[in-house]
Amino acid sequence: MDQQSNKAHRPANSGAKAEKKSKAKGKEKQHGFNEKAFAPKSGRRADRQGRRNVERDQTRLHVPLVNRTPDDQPPPVIVAIVGPPGVGKTTLLKSLVRRYTKQTLNEVKGPVTVVSGKKKRITFIECNSDLNSMIDIGKIADLVLLMIDGSYGFEMETFEFLNILQSHGFPKVIGVLTHLDLIKKAATLRATKKALKKRFWTEIYQGAKLFYLSGVMNGRYPDTEILNLSRFISVMKFRPLVFRNSHPYLLADRLEDLTPREQVRTSKGKCDRTVTVYGYLRGTNLRLGTKVHIPGVGDLSMKSVTALGDPCPLPDADSEKRRKLSEKKKLLIHAPMSDVGGVVYDKDAVYINVPGSFTRGAADVPQGEGEQMVMDLQDVKTTIEDQVAQSQIRLFGSSSRPLSVQAGPSRLPDDSDDSDDGSDSEEDSEDGSRSDSDVDEDASDGFSDEDDSDMEDDGAGPSDRGRLSMRSVHRSMGDLPSHARQRQEVDYADSDSDLGDDNDDGVLVGGQEEGADLPDSYESDEQMVDDSDEEVPKWKSDLAAKAHASFTQDSRRNRRRDWTKLIYMTSLSPDEILLDKQTRIADAGGGMGDEDFFTVIKKSGEEVEEIDTSKDTLSPDHLKVWEDEELLDSLRGLFITGSSAEAAITGEDDQVEGSDAEEADGEVDADDPQATRAAALAKKKEALKRKFDEQYDDPESAKVDFYEEQKDQMARQLELNRAEFEGIDPEARVLVEGYRPGTYVRIELENVPCELVENFDPSYPIIVGGLLASEERFGYLQVRIKRHRWYTKTLKTNDPLIFSLGWRRFQTIPIYSLDDHSIRMRMLKYTPEHMHCYATFYGPISLPNTGFCALNTLSSEVAGFRVSATGVVLDIDRSAKIVKKLKLTGVPYKIFKNTAFIKNMFNSALEVAKFEGANIRTVSGIRGQVKKALAKPDGAFRATFEDKILMSDIVFLRAWYSIQPRKFYNPVTSLLLSQKGHWTGMRLTGQVRREEGLKTPTNVNSTYKPVERPARRFNTLKVPKKLQAALPYASKSKLVKQQHRQTYLQKRAVMLEPEEKKAIALLQQIRALRKDQVARRKEKQEQRRVTHRQKVEKEEAKKGEKEKEKRKQHMRAAGMKARQESGEDGGRERKRRRT
Amino acid sequence: MAQPGNVLNFSGHLHLRSRLVLSILSGKAVKIDHIRSEDKNPGLRDYEVSLLRLLERITNGTVIEISVTGTALLLKPGVIAGGPVTHDCPLSRSIGYFLEPVIMLAPFSKRPLQLTLRGITSDDRDLSVDLIRTVTLPQLQAFGVSDGLELRIRKRGSPPLGGGEVQLICPIVKELKTLNFVERGKIKRIRGISHAVRVNPQFSNRMIEAARSVLNRYIPDIYLYSDVYKGEDSGKSPGYGLSILSESTTGAMHCAEALSQPGVAPEDIALLATRALLQEVQRGGCVDSHHQTLVLLFMVLGSEDVGRCRMGEPTARTIQFLRDVKMAFGTTFKIVPAEKSDPASTELVYSCYGVGYVNANRTLS
């Protein structure tokens, strides 16, 4: 093809186009960063700007927290969907599950786990509107999808939930607005969105994400909107919350009852159950021996924990390779409690069946016989062996224990995994027959027999008990004496040959003692030591001092000892552990006979008794060896002045850098000393180089700020945590560090109340929260508390209150108090209006700084806001120091100058003695002091005052009476009820009386009576005649006798003058006229008032009618809406409470 | 207030102190029976009762029940309160016996502890107050217990009559730091205190001379202080002793001491102490045998991270302690040889996963 030649383009040099271009060019110039634009105009401004930037940077920083969740296999993120009933939670959950797995769930119950990415899984859980569920979900959710009905607005539950979240560490929240299609007018829609967003932002934070889901199509939300939401979920980053970062926890996605059926039957279902729960471990490592709390049930102890295969594993390279093209194959979902395939949930395992070639659930579709059979097979979730194991057969009805079999020692490692049980059932049967044949060998494995039986359970769960149980019992019945003998063997650890044999073919291979391989026993080890004894090294004889030889020999032996095993796996006493080493030394040297050995252990307290000392007594004879110069010189290498060559003699090779001791621990071949020296030299050089580099090369790296330093330190520690137990085998690892978060575990719980199983409802979440050692205890907690401003009542001391604190929900009786001048805690009857106060109550201990919220009721019938208070734990103690004021009153019965005798304050001299020196006061404010008890009236005392008091004064003593909160703790056992929302705790007295129809008893002394105050009589003042005479006139009492005769003024007759008479008459007439006038005026006014009142009444009536009409209209609209909703969605039963 | 399942059961009179400490720290009740039940003089000794009393005083809400015969004991622990406490120790044991458990508890109390103890300051059964001051307390610094940690020796008191007085001031911590101490370094200095009360002050100098005669070959940085108390501060009985310690470049400390015995020359006492120190040094590790339990306990109580420490072989006391720790906290140690390449080395690395013990007694204001 020949080239086509086109005319070259000539850009226009003039005209509109050229102008436009040139303009654009000019604009382009301004693109990008213009340095001048932001240059400060003045130095001061530059300074201010700089400071502002630094401050802004600081606000971005958060206290660095260690994230204890492993990065490689993190547990699924819990996404909780929360909202009022009828808002569309289930629809959203279904839509999201559909988005991730391309499957539609029919009914969702319990958590649903899906794989959402290469390294991410999500557990979705729907939260019902019960307050208990909301509290529990709030404690575990990593992300909350808070659903709000856009057509209705916020509801009370939403705010309650937000307050619960706030007090238990705020997880991430995404708001989801639904039902927006019900708003028809665009302007209203916009306004509603805006208003709701504003409210949401004030609740969460400015700029919090709020999603809008428009309408429901095909029972789902639109795919694009769900896609957007899922993208937001996937990029969400989670900051570790303090409480969850210090507690292990688990959201149970499956619950199984393991109680023997027979026991259930005989006890009519009322016996305590043994229950297993399954789920992903979260938070921190779950150690053995910790207690757990299930909110709504109580504290339980774990019988065993087993790590299971991940039911919803992350895709790895291997699984990617195996992935089929059929798209549904790759999408995993794990939701044992949801009955997706039409399988009814019972207490046994039910998984969602991923529809492959058959589609399940459609019962009306006719199925072939073969299909039916395959489906039946799919229904079977446990192998026969499992079922047998769980059924726990009894040989006789009266047997105290169900049959069980201890797995043989050689089977331990490969049976730990439950997931492959189904496949190797025949293998198990082989094992069974083998173990039958060599009964003795199996049973003689002492450690699995007795003290470490729980470990055994860990290793081989009940799943491999099934078939073997019969045999085990036969055996134990057959040769009981042999059992006893074996026990003896274990206790005293006499080495015997068959033990050794047993272990030789077992796991242990000579010399392989990486840390702690558990299953092998101490005996084999001992044997190994013996072996090494026989080949006593020649080089020992080179040393001059015999003692030195003994030291090195000693150490040579010790290297072979596995201390972890010796300490934890044997029942040897510490002395025996240390001593048997010494005896063997003696044997090797041939110095000490057997008799000598036995004299070491003294028999009775006749001799010096063994005492608890921290210092060994120094024996000069033993230390004599240090007189030897050679031995002294051998230590030179340990000192800073000694050379490293000398160090090599004693073998105390020092390490220059210990920070990377993993390297030192690593595999350095010991055989070639040349190589080791070279390696050591290389390491030293490396360290020196690093040091040099740090100092000279990179000045930036040297000056990291505090924040970075802390983060680095945490990262280093996490790295160390990971590295330290990397190599050791899983069982030993579990023993040392527990189960790591992200593991799918099965926890067996003992003594679970039967109601949990009987009244199990998968829509209520079951959370297993690990407790710290201190949290199992009880005590008095002092908390800082504030009544919620939306809670309408005040809180009263000694009224029961429901707390949600830590994992627990419980009812207790707080006493409120305030700090009184830092001297005392003074009781408050009621919580203050807008202020924090203290509350002290009895309950399970939580660490200081744990947040909580308190509620007065959990019932959903209450109209108002239910979260009544929030706060934080301050202090934990075994006693409370709250006081209330007590005033003791007394009256004086004898008064001297400044002294008075007071009675009626105390009852006995002993009481007075207790209060000697106490401050007292009269009502008039005269202060005084209690001096000493008086003999005569009981409880009377002498007191002195700063002034003379009156007989009429009341004397009072202000004292403080200490009160203790009531020891009342009532856990909210909501999960045990058949109606989970109707838990009622202790009621108030008034409430009880009201419900029982009782009248309040009245105290006679408390009734009000008219106060009688008798008139006070005073005696006449009598002045003695002598004194009277001596007084000056002015001071003399003027005693004049009363006149008994009328005076002149009284008895004279008065006659009026005619003018006067006239004047008086006139005044009288005027007054009469005036009176009449006023009366008439009043009458008229009254008439006017009556007419006005009538008028007003008329208007009122008119207004009322209008109001009534309005209300009618509103109710009609509301009713219509309700009817509409109930028609479209069954989930919306309850009437809403409007905020 | 422990729940019924939460009782640690022990028997025998040995390791009483560590068991009580574990009980108080873990909050589990402890029940100890068979306390010298086979003995001619059965039951608790006066010093053990005194220890219980001391523990009751520094805690709040502790319930101690002792059986009629004194051979069984039940302790339900309360919270560690701290604050100013004074206690008179009986003359059967030295103050060190009481200080050791208290040091394990004090950092976790509600208020900083100011404990005054009166009695014998040093004897040959327990660590003397000198070693506690110079070695034990610096060990705590590695765990972040440092500000204001102090032991004041007001008066010295030798056995048999005692008359000494010390004051322990211990700050409180929220959480212990995780220990990672695997390099032992090389010994860079040797320090010592040679004390003498109610004897010729020259004794102290004679001991120093003798100790130097052995140690001078290793290192020049040796300071042995002569600490002579006079008058009222010197207690009621005569006595003298030498306590020495070595410190390495990484802060690893080893210590030993010897105390006066009738009929033994001060030089011999000093040699005894010196040789004991050399023996300790030879045992190796970053922590000497006296302080193994303390360091191991604080490793267990550290944050939920891996703590590591290099030590010599465990003593019998340590072995039992490790078992008791497993009962109380469920923590198991991984114990491996420090240097696998070197067959002669007896050093071990103890590593454990801390329980994340937080001082719950601390008051938040």
Tab-separated table of C-alpha atoms in Angstrom, chain A residues 66 68 245-247 284-285 287-289 291 299 452 455 513-516 539 548 551-552 554-559 561-564 566-575 577-578 581 605-606 609-627 629 631-644 647 650-662 664-670 676 717-718 720-725 728 735-737 772-774 776-779 782 784 808 842 845-849 872-879 881 967, chain B residues 1-3 5-6 13-18 23-28 36 38-41 45 47-48 60-62 76-79 93 96-97 100 110 123-128 131 175 177-180 182-188 190 214-215 217-220 246 249 256-259 261 271-273 275-276 278-284 289-290 303-308 310 313-320 322-323 325-326 328-365:
chain	number	residue	atom	x	y	z
A	66	VAL	CA	-0.426	-1.822	68.792
A	68	ARG	CA	-2.543	-7.310	67.717
A	245	ASN	CA	-7.184	-4.847	71.640
A	246	SER	CA	-6.765	-6.267	75.098
A	247	HIS	CA	-9.450	-8.957	75.116
A	284	THR	CA	-5.850	-10.774	71.286
A	285	ASN	CA	-4.594	-14.286	71.748
A	287	ARG	CA	-5.048	-18.399	76.266
A	288	LEU	CA	-6.003	-21.597	77.876
A	289	GLY	CA	-7.423	-21.301	81.316
A	291	LYS	CA	-12.665	-17.524	81.644
A	299	ASP	CA	-19.339	-16.251	83.070
A	452	ASP	CA	-2.292	-33.154	81.160
A	455	MET	CA	-4.006	-30.952	76.541
A	513	GLU	CA	14.569	-30.964	70.626
A	514	GLU	CA	13.327	-27.806	69.141
A	515	GLY	CA	11.957	-25.841	72.045
A	516	ALA	CA	9.252	-28.096	73.238
A	539	TRP	CA	39.195	-33.615	76.503
A	548	HIS	CA	36.318	-27.337	86.458
A	551	PHE	CA	31.408	-27.747	85.659
A	552	THR	CA	31.917	-28.305	82.007
A	554	ASP	CA	27.684	-30.476	83.967
A	555	SER	CA	27.049	-28.063	81.204
A	556	ARG	CA	27.617	-30.668	78.568
A	557	ARG	CA	24.846	-32.687	80.067
A	558	ASN	CA	22.521	-29.825	80.417
A	559	ARG	CA	22.557	-29.063	76.810
A	561	ARG	CA	18.087	-31.449	78.748
A	562	ASP	CA	14.857	-30.006	77.554
A	563	TRP	CA	13.922	-27.670	80.302
A	564	THR	CA	10.482	-26.815	79.016
A	566	LEU	CA	11.197	-31.098	82.441
A	567	ILE	CA	9.419	-28.261	84.088
A	568	TYR	CA	5.981	-28.479	82.581
A	569	MET	CA	5.596	-32.045	81.482
A	570	THR	CA	6.887	-34.060	84.375
A	571	SER	CA	5.759	-34.448	87.904
A	572	LEU	CA	9.307	-34.484	89.198
A	573	SER	CA	9.940	-32.177	92.061
A	574	PRO	CA	12.318	-29.308	91.368
A	575	ASP	CA	14.936	-30.883	93.549
A	577	ILE	CA	15.135	-32.336	88.406
A	578	LEU	CA	18.253	-30.635	89.623
A	581	LYS	CA	21.728	-34.362	87.162
A	605	GLY	CA	12.021	-32.777	110.642
A	606	GLU	CA	14.490	-33.980	113.211
A	609	GLU	CA	14.258	-28.105	108.384
A	610	GLU	CA	14.130	-27.019	104.816
A	611	ILE	CA	13.397	-23.342	104.718
A	612	ASP	CA	12.261	-20.971	102.102
A	613	THR	CA	15.352	-18.972	101.260
A	614	SER	CA	16.358	-16.922	98.323
A	615	LYS	CA	20.054	-17.417	98.894
A	616	ASP	CA	21.919	-20.667	99.008
A	617	THR	CA	24.154	-21.085	101.962
A	618	LEU	CA	27.714	-20.663	100.883
A	619	SER	CA	29.841	-23.630	101.637
A	620	PRO	CA	33.524	-22.763	101.796
A	621	ASP	CA	34.430	-26.256	100.682
A	622	HIS	CA	32.548	-26.007	97.445
A	623	LEU	CA	34.039	-22.651	96.748
A	624	LYS	CA	37.544	-23.927	97.380
A	625	VAL	CA	37.767	-24.759	93.704
A	626	TRP	CA	38.177	-21.102	93.017
A	627	GLU	CA	41.593	-21.183	94.555
A	629	GLU	CA	44.423	-20.259	89.137
A	631	LEU	CA	39.775	-21.821	86.763
A	632	LEU	CA	40.123	-18.209	87.738
A	633	ASP	CA	41.772	-17.442	84.453
A	634	SER	CA	39.077	-19.186	82.521
A	635	LEU	CA	36.695	-16.403	83.452
A	636	ARG	CA	38.818	-13.647	81.989
A	637	GLY	CA	36.930	-13.739	78.733
A	638	LEU	CA	33.772	-12.611	80.473
A	639	PHE	CA	35.310	-9.296	81.428
A	640	ILE	CA	35.671	-6.263	79.301
A	641	THR	CA	39.427	-6.504	79.647
A	642	GLY	CA	39.610	-10.095	78.457
A	643	SER	CA	40.127	-11.002	74.839
A	644	SER	CA	37.599	-12.952	72.820
A	647	ALA	CA	36.153	-16.305	75.841
A	650	THR	CA	34.839	-21.198	78.311
A	651	GLY	CA	32.529	-21.099	75.413
A	652	GLU	CA	30.869	-17.939	76.576
A	653	ASP	CA	30.910	-16.392	73.225
A	654	ASP	CA	29.567	-12.939	73.585
A	655	GLN	CA	27.232	-11.457	71.136
A	656	VAL	CA	27.835	-7.997	69.961
A	657	GLU	CA	24.325	-7.234	68.973
A	658	GLY	CA	21.504	-8.950	70.646
A	659	SER	CA	18.755	-7.025	69.018
A	660	ASP	CA	18.806	-9.490	66.211
A	661	ALA	CA	19.291	-12.529	68.303
A	662	GLU	CA	17.092	-14.476	65.965
A	664	ALA	CA	22.112	-15.910	66.650
A	665	ASP	CA	19.429	-18.432	67.427
A	666	GLY	CA	19.340	-19.464	63.842
A	667	GLU	CA	20.977	-22.408	62.358
A	668	VAL	CA	24.688	-21.929	62.564
A	669	ASP	CA	26.512	-25.093	61.849
A	670	ALA	CA	28.472	-26.038	64.874
A	676	THR	CA	31.501	-20.108	62.943
A	717	GLN	CA	8.151	-5.875	68.982
A	718	LEU	CA	5.438	-7.265	66.731
A	720	LEU	CA	9.765	-10.267	67.436
A	721	ASN	CA	6.460	-11.721	68.589
A	722	ARG	CA	5.970	-13.248	65.218
A	723	ALA	CA	9.482	-14.552	64.911
A	724	GLU	CA	9.908	-16.004	68.368
A	725	PHE	CA	7.456	-18.854	68.054
A	728	ILE	CA	7.922	-24.569	67.138
A	735	LEU	CA	0.589	-23.730	75.024
A	736	VAL	CA	2.966	-20.796	75.043
A	737	GLU	CA	1.003	-18.080	73.296
A	772	LEU	CA	-8.705	-10.822	81.953
A	773	ALA	CA	-7.546	-12.257	85.246
A	774	SER	CA	-8.666	-9.204	87.160
A	776	GLU	CA	-13.185	-12.334	87.143
A	777	ARG	CA	-13.134	-10.677	90.516
A	778	PHE	CA	-15.773	-8.632	92.219
A	779	GLY	CA	-15.389	-5.411	94.094
A	782	GLN	CA	-16.006	3.920	91.404
A	784	ARG	CA	-17.470	8.941	86.800
A	808	ARG	CA	-21.033	-7.613	80.758
A	842	TYR	CA	-20.648	-3.463	93.572
A	845	ILE	CA	-14.152	-5.447	88.172
A	846	SER	CA	-13.258	-3.680	84.969
A	847	LEU	CA	-9.998	-1.942	84.320
A	848	PRO	CA	-9.918	1.780	84.980
A	849	ASN	CA	-10.658	3.848	81.905
A	872	VAL	CA	-15.959	5.776	82.699
A	873	VAL	CA	-14.457	3.553	85.392
A	874	LEU	CA	-12.067	5.364	87.679
A	875	ASP	CA	-11.147	3.161	90.561
A	876	ILE	CA	-11.474	-0.319	91.925
A	877	ASP	CA	-11.443	-1.194	95.571
A	878	ARG	CA	-12.702	-3.579	98.157
A	879	SER	CA	-14.362	-0.912	100.230
A	881	LYS	CA	-15.446	5.583	101.206
A	967	LYS	CA	-23.738	-5.979	97.309
B	1	MET	CA	-14.503	-12.606	96.391
B	2	ALA	CA	-12.967	-15.278	94.284
B	3	GLN	CA	-15.352	-17.606	92.610
B	5	GLY	CA	-13.379	-22.499	90.841
B	6	ASN	CA	-10.694	-19.938	91.246
B	13	HIS	CA	5.548	-24.737	103.519
B	14	LEU	CA	8.089	-24.101	100.807
B	15	HIS	CA	7.684	-21.342	98.232
B	16	LEU	CA	5.106	-19.680	100.419
B	17	ARG	CA	6.146	-16.200	99.437
B	18	SER	CA	5.948	-16.636	95.703
B	23	SER	CA	-2.318	-15.212	94.370
B	24	ILE	CA	-2.479	-11.520	95.102
B	25	LEU	CA	-1.414	-10.546	91.609
B	26	SER	CA	-3.712	-12.941	89.823
B	27	GLY	CA	-6.611	-12.337	92.178
B	28	LYS	CA	-7.154	-16.014	92.719
B	36	ARG	CA	4.873	-28.667	108.278
B	38	GLU	CA	4.835	-33.815	109.816
B	39	ASP	CA	7.004	-31.536	111.841
B	40	LYS	CA	7.547	-31.644	115.565
B	41	ASN	CA	6.577	-28.040	115.619
B	45	ARG	CA	6.358	-20.043	111.772
B	47	TYR	CA	7.974	-15.036	110.321
B	48	GLU	CA	5.416	-16.534	107.991
B	60	ASN	CA	-7.234	-3.895	101.166
B	61	GLY	CA	-9.876	-6.532	101.564
B	62	THR	CA	-7.576	-9.499	101.944
B	76	LYS	CA	-8.453	-14.484	99.468
B	77	PRO	CA	-6.619	-11.568	97.993
B	78	GLY	CA	-7.868	-8.021	97.944
B	79	VAL	CA	-6.466	-5.082	96.078
B	93	ARG	CA	14.242	-13.867	109.425
B	96	GLY	CA	15.125	-9.391	102.848
B	97	TYR	CA	12.624	-12.184	103.347
B	100	GLU	CA	11.292	-9.695	98.157
B	110	LYS	CA	-3.072	1.843	94.283
B	123	ASP	CA	21.640	-12.512	107.352
B	124	ASP	CA	22.887	-15.563	105.539
B	125	ARG	CA	19.509	-16.880	104.429
B	126	ASP	CA	18.025	-14.019	102.498
B	127	LEU	CA	19.299	-11.276	100.313
B	128	SER	CA	20.666	-8.440	102.377
B	131	LEU	CA	21.934	-6.341	97.459
B	175	GLU	CA	1.914	-1.562	82.753
B	177	LYS	CA	7.556	-2.903	79.764
B	178	THR	CA	8.348	-6.040	77.871
B	179	LEU	CA	11.815	-7.314	78.627
B	180	ASN	CA	14.100	-8.277	75.814
B	182	VAL	CA	19.493	-11.555	75.599
B	183	GLU	CA	22.911	-9.984	75.365
B	184	ARG	CA	24.880	-10.442	78.474
B	185	GLY	CA	27.760	-8.250	77.392
B	186	LYS	CA	31.032	-8.221	79.229
B	187	ILE	CA	31.559	-7.287	82.782
B	188	LYS	CA	32.698	-3.715	82.936
B	190	ILE	CA	32.566	-4.511	90.006
B	214	VAL	CA	41.109	-12.026	93.825
B	215	LEU	CA	39.250	-9.585	91.647
B	217	ARG	CA	43.249	-9.652	88.070
B	218	TYR	CA	40.125	-9.182	85.992
B	219	ILE	CA	39.318	-5.581	85.823
B	220	PRO	CA	40.612	-2.322	87.225
B	246	SER	CA	29.368	-7.165	88.819
B	249	THR	CA	28.209	-3.515	79.415
B	256	ALA	CA	26.962	-12.462	95.874
B	257	GLU	CA	27.530	-11.798	99.516
B	258	ALA	CA	28.902	-13.333	102.640
B	259	LEU	CA	28.315	-12.389	106.233
B	261	GLN	CA	30.421	-15.927	111.152
B	271	LEU	CA	37.024	-14.538	99.831
B	272	LEU	CA	33.824	-16.472	100.256
B	273	ALA	CA	31.796	-13.636	98.831
B	275	ARG	CA	34.221	-16.728	95.000
B	276	ALA	CA	30.479	-16.909	95.191
B	278	LEU	CA	32.712	-15.726	90.408
B	279	GLN	CA	30.491	-18.744	90.545
B	280	GLU	CA	27.480	-16.621	89.748
B	281	VAL	CA	29.332	-15.058	86.863
B	282	GLN	CA	30.207	-18.467	85.594
B	283	ARG	CA	26.576	-19.533	85.665
B	284	GLY	CA	26.108	-16.875	83.060
B	289	SER	CA	20.211	-16.955	90.181
B	290	HIS	CA	18.806	-14.902	93.050
B	303	SER	CA	2.260	-6.520	77.905
B	304	GLU	CA	0.932	-9.020	75.406
B	305	ASP	CA	4.206	-9.333	73.609
B	306	VAL	CA	7.055	-11.750	73.650
B	307	GLY	CA	9.557	-11.108	76.391
B	308	ARG	CA	12.910	-12.788	76.337
B	310	ARG	CA	18.851	-15.001	78.995
B	313	GLU	CA	19.923	-22.802	84.599
B	314	PRO	CA	16.850	-22.538	86.755
B	315	THR	CA	17.242	-23.127	90.435
B	316	ALA	CA	14.866	-25.413	92.275
B	317	ARG	CA	13.006	-22.357	93.436
B	318	THR	CA	12.668	-21.120	89.889
B	319	ILE	CA	11.397	-24.444	88.632
B	320	GLN	CA	8.659	-24.538	91.204
B	322	LEU	CA	7.468	-21.575	86.828
B	323	ARG	CA	4.998	-24.307	87.643
B	325	VAL	CA	3.032	-19.312	87.435
B	326	LYS	CA	1.434	-21.709	85.032
B	328	ALA	CA	-1.889	-18.825	88.380
B	329	PHE	CA	-1.595	-17.167	84.991
B	330	GLY	CA	-1.559	-20.080	82.567
B	331	THR	CA	1.688	-18.855	81.093
B	332	THR	CA	4.216	-21.344	79.826
B	333	PHE	CA	7.774	-20.393	79.100
B	334	LYS	CA	9.737	-21.511	76.143
B	335	ILE	CA	13.179	-22.421	77.408
B	336	VAL	CA	15.852	-23.109	74.868
B	337	PRO	CA	19.631	-23.112	75.019
B	338	ALA	CA	20.984	-19.687	74.294
B	339	GLU	CA	23.699	-20.920	72.037
B	340	LYS	CA	22.898	-24.021	70.159
B	341	SER	CA	26.240	-24.027	68.451
B	342	ASP	CA	28.119	-24.206	71.711
B	343	PRO	CA	27.669	-27.458	73.595
B	344	ALA	CA	29.412	-26.222	76.704
B	345	SER	CA	27.125	-23.291	77.322
B	346	THR	CA	24.588	-23.720	80.073
B	347	GLU	CA	22.798	-20.516	79.357
B	348	LEU	CA	19.161	-20.629	78.458
B	349	VAL	CA	16.831	-18.170	76.851
B	350	TYR	CA	13.494	-17.931	78.581
B	351	SER	CA	10.782	-16.471	76.463
B	352	CYS	CA	7.131	-16.037	77.189
B	353	TYR	CA	4.093	-14.229	75.992
B	354	GLY	CA	3.095	-11.655	78.586
B	355	VAL	CA	-0.406	-11.735	79.965
B	356	GLY	CA	-0.887	-8.021	79.454
B	357	TYR	CA	-1.238	-7.370	83.135
B	358	VAL	CA	-2.544	-3.890	83.731
B	359	ASN	CA	-2.462	-2.337	87.145
B	360	ALA	CA	-6.161	-2.423	87.804
B	361	ASN	CA	-5.717	-0.978	91.267
B	362	ARG	CA	-4.483	2.325	89.934
B	363	THR	CA	-6.853	5.216	90.430
B	364	LEU	CA	-7.768	7.358	87.500
B	365	SER	CA	-8.367	10.944	88.458
